[in-house]
PDB file of C-alpha atoms in Angstrom:
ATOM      1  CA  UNK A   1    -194.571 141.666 -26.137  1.00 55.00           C
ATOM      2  CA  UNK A   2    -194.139 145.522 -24.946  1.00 68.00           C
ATOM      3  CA  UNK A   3    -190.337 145.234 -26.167  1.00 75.00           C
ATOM      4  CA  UNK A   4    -189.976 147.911 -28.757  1.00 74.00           C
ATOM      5  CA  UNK A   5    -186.492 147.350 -29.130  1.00 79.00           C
ATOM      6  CA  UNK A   6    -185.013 145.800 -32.399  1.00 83.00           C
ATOM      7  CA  UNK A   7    -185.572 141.907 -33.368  1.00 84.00           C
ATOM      8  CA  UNK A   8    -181.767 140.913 -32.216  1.00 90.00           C
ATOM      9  CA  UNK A   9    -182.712 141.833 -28.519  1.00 88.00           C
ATOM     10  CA  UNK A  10    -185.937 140.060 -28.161  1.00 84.00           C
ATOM     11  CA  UNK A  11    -187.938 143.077 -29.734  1.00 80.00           C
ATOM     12  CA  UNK A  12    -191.141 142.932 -31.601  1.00 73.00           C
ATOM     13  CA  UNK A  13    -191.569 144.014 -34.765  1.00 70.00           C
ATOM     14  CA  UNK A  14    -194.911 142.807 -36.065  1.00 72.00           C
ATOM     15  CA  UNK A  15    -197.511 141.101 -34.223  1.00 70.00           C
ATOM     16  CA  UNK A  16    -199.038 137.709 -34.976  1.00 72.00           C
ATOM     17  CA  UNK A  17    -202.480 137.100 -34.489  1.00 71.00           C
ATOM     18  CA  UNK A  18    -205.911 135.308 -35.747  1.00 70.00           C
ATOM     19  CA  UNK A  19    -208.709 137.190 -37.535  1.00 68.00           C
ATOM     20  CA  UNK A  20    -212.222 135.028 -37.106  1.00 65.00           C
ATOM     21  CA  UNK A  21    -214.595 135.833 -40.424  1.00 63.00           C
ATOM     22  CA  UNK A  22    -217.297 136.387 -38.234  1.00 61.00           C
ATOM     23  CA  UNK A  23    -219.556 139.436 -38.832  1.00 58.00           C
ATOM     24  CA  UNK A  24    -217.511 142.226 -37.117  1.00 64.00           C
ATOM     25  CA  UNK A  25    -214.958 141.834 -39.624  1.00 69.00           C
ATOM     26  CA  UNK A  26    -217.539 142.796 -42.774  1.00 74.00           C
ATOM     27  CA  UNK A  27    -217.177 146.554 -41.860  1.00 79.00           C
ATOM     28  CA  UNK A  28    -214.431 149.292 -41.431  1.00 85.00           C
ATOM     29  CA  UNK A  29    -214.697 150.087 -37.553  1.00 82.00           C
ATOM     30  CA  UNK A  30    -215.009 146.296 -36.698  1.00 80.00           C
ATOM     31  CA  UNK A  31    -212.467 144.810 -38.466  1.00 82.00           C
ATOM     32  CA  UNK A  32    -209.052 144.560 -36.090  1.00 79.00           C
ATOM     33  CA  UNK A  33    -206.893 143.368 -38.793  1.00 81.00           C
ATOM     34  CA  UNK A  34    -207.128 146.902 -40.436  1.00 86.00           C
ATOM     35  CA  UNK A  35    -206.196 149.228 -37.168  1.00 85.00           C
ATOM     36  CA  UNK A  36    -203.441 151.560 -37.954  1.00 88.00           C
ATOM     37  CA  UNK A  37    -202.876 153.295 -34.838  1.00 86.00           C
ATOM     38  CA  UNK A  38    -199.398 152.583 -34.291  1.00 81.00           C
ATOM     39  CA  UNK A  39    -197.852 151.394 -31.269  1.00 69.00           C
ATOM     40  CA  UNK A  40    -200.054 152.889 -28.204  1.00 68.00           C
ATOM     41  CA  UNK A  41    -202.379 150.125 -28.275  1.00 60.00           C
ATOM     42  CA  UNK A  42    -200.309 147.045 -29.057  1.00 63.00           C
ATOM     43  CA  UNK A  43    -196.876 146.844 -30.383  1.00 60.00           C
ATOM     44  CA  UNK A  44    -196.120 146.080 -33.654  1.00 64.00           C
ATOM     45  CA  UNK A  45    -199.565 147.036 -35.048  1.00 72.00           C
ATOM     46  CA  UNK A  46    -199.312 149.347 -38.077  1.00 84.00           C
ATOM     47  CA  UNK A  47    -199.071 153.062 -38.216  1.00 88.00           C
ATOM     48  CA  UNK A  48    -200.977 154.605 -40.956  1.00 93.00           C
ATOM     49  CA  UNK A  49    -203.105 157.832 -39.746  1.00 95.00           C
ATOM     50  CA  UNK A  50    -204.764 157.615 -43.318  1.00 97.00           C
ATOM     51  CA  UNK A  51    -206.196 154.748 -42.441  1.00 96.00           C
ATOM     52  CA  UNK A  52    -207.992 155.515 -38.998  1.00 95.00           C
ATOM     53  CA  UNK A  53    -208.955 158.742 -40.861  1.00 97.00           C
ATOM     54  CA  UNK A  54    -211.117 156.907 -42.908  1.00 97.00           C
ATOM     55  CA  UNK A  55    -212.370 154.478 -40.751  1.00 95.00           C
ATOM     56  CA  UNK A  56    -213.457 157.393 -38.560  1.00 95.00           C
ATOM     57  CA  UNK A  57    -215.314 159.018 -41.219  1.00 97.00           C
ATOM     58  CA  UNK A  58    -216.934 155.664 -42.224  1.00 96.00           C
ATOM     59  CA  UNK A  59    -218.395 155.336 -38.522  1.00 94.00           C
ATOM     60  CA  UNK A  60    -218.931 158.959 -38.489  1.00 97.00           C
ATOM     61  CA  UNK A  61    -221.557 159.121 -41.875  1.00 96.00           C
ATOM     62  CA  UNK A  62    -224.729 157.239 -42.171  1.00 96.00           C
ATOM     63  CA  UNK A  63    -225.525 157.922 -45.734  1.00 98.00           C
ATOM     64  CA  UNK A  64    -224.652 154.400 -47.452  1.00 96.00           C
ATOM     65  CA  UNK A  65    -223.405 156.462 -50.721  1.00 98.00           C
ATOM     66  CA  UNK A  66    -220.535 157.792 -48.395  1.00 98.00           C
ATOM     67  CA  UNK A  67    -219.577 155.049 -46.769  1.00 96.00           C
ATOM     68  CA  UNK A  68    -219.295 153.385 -49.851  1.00 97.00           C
ATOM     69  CA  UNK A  69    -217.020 156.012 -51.225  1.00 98.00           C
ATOM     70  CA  UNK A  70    -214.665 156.003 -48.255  1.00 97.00           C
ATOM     71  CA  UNK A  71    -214.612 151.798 -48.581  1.00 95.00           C
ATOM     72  CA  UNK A  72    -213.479 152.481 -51.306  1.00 97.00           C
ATOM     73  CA  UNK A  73    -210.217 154.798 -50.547  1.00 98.00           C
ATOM     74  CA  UNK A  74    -210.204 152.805 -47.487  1.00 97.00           C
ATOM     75  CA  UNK A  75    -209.443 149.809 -49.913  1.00 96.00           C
ATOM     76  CA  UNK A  76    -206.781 151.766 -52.120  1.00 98.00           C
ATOM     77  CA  UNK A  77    -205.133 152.977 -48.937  1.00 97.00           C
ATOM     78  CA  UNK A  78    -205.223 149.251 -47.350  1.00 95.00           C
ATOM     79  CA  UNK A  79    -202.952 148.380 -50.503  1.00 96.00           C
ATOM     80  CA  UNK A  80    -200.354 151.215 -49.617  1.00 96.00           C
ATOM     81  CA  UNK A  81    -199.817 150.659 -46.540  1.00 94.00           C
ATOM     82  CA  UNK A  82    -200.514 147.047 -45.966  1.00 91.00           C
ATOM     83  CA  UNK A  83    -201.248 146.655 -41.983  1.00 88.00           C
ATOM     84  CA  UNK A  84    -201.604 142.794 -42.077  1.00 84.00           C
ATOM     85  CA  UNK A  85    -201.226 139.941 -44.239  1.00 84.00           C
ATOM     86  CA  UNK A  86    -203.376 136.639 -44.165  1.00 81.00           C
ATOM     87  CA  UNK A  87    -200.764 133.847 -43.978  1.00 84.00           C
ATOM     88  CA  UNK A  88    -203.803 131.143 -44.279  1.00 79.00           C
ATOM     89  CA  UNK A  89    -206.703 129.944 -42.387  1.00 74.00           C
ATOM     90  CA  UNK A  90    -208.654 127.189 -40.609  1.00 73.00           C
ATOM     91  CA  UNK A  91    -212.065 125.500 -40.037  1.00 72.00           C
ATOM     92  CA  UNK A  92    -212.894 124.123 -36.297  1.00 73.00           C
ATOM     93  CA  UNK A  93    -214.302 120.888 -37.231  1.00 75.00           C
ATOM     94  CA  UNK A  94    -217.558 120.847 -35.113  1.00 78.00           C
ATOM     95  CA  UNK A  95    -220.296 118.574 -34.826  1.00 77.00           C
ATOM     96  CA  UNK A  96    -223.891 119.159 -33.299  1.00 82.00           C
ATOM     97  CA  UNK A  97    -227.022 116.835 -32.673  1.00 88.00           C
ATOM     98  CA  UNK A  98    -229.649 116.647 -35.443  1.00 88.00           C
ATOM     99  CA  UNK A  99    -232.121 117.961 -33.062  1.00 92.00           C
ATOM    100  CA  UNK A 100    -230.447 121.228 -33.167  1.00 89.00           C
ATOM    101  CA  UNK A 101    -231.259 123.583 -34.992  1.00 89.00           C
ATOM    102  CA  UNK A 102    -230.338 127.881 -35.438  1.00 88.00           C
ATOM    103  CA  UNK A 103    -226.763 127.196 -35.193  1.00 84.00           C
ATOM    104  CA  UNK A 104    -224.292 130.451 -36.471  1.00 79.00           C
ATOM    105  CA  UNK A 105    -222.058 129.063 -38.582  1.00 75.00           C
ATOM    106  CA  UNK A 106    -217.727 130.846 -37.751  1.00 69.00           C
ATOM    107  CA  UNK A 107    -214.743 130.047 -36.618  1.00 63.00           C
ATOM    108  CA  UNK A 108    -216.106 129.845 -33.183  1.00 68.00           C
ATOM    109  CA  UNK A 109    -218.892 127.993 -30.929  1.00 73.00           C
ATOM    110  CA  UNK A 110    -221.272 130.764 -30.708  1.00 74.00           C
ATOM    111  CA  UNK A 111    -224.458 129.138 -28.934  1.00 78.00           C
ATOM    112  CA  UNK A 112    -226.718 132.370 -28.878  1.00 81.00           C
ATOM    113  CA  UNK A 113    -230.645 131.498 -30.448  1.00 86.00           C
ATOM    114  CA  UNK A 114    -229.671 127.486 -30.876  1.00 88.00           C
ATOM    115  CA  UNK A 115    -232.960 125.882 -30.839  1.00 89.00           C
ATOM    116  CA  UNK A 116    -234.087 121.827 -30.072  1.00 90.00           C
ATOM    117  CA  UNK A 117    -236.223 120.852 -32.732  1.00 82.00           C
TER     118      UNK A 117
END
């Protein structure tokens, strides 16, 4: 995974992953699928300096007013420069006893607050 070089000799050029839609992806700082800062992190996540710009500045404000403005060049920028593309998704089929109750519904088995009834 940390080969840079080109696709012919085993290099990566984008990097496959899976996005849960679990609440840290409902927000600009949370959301993994929409980092932009190139290739020190991970290879073959996008490069867009844009982007982490305004995801800074979203963190960085606490006036809702603002951070809805910068969602919203956030969004226009997202279209530009594209940094991932959904190619589908899934549901974990799950099942749980009647008697409990509190369960968070995602992609994933989260057991925090589950309650016996």
């Amino acid at each position: 995974r940390n080969n840079q070089g080109p696709p012919d000799r085993g290099g990566y050029n984008m990097f496959c992953t899976l996005v849960d839609r679990s609440l840290p992806n409902v927000h600009p700082y949370g959301n993994l699928a929409i980092r932009a800062d190139g290739k020190e992190p991970i290879n073959g996540w996008a490069s867009s300096p844009r982007i982490e710009e305004l995801r800074a500045a979203w963190l960085d404000t606490a006036d809702l007013e603002r951070q809805k403005r910068i969602c919203v060049d956030l969004q226009k920028q997202l279209w530009e420069d594209v940094p991932f593309i959904p190619l589908g998704e899934y549901w974990q089929a799950t099942a749980y006893r009647k008697r409990l109750t509190d369960i968070m519904p995602g992609c994933f088995a989260t057991f925090y607050g589950v309650r016996t009834a």
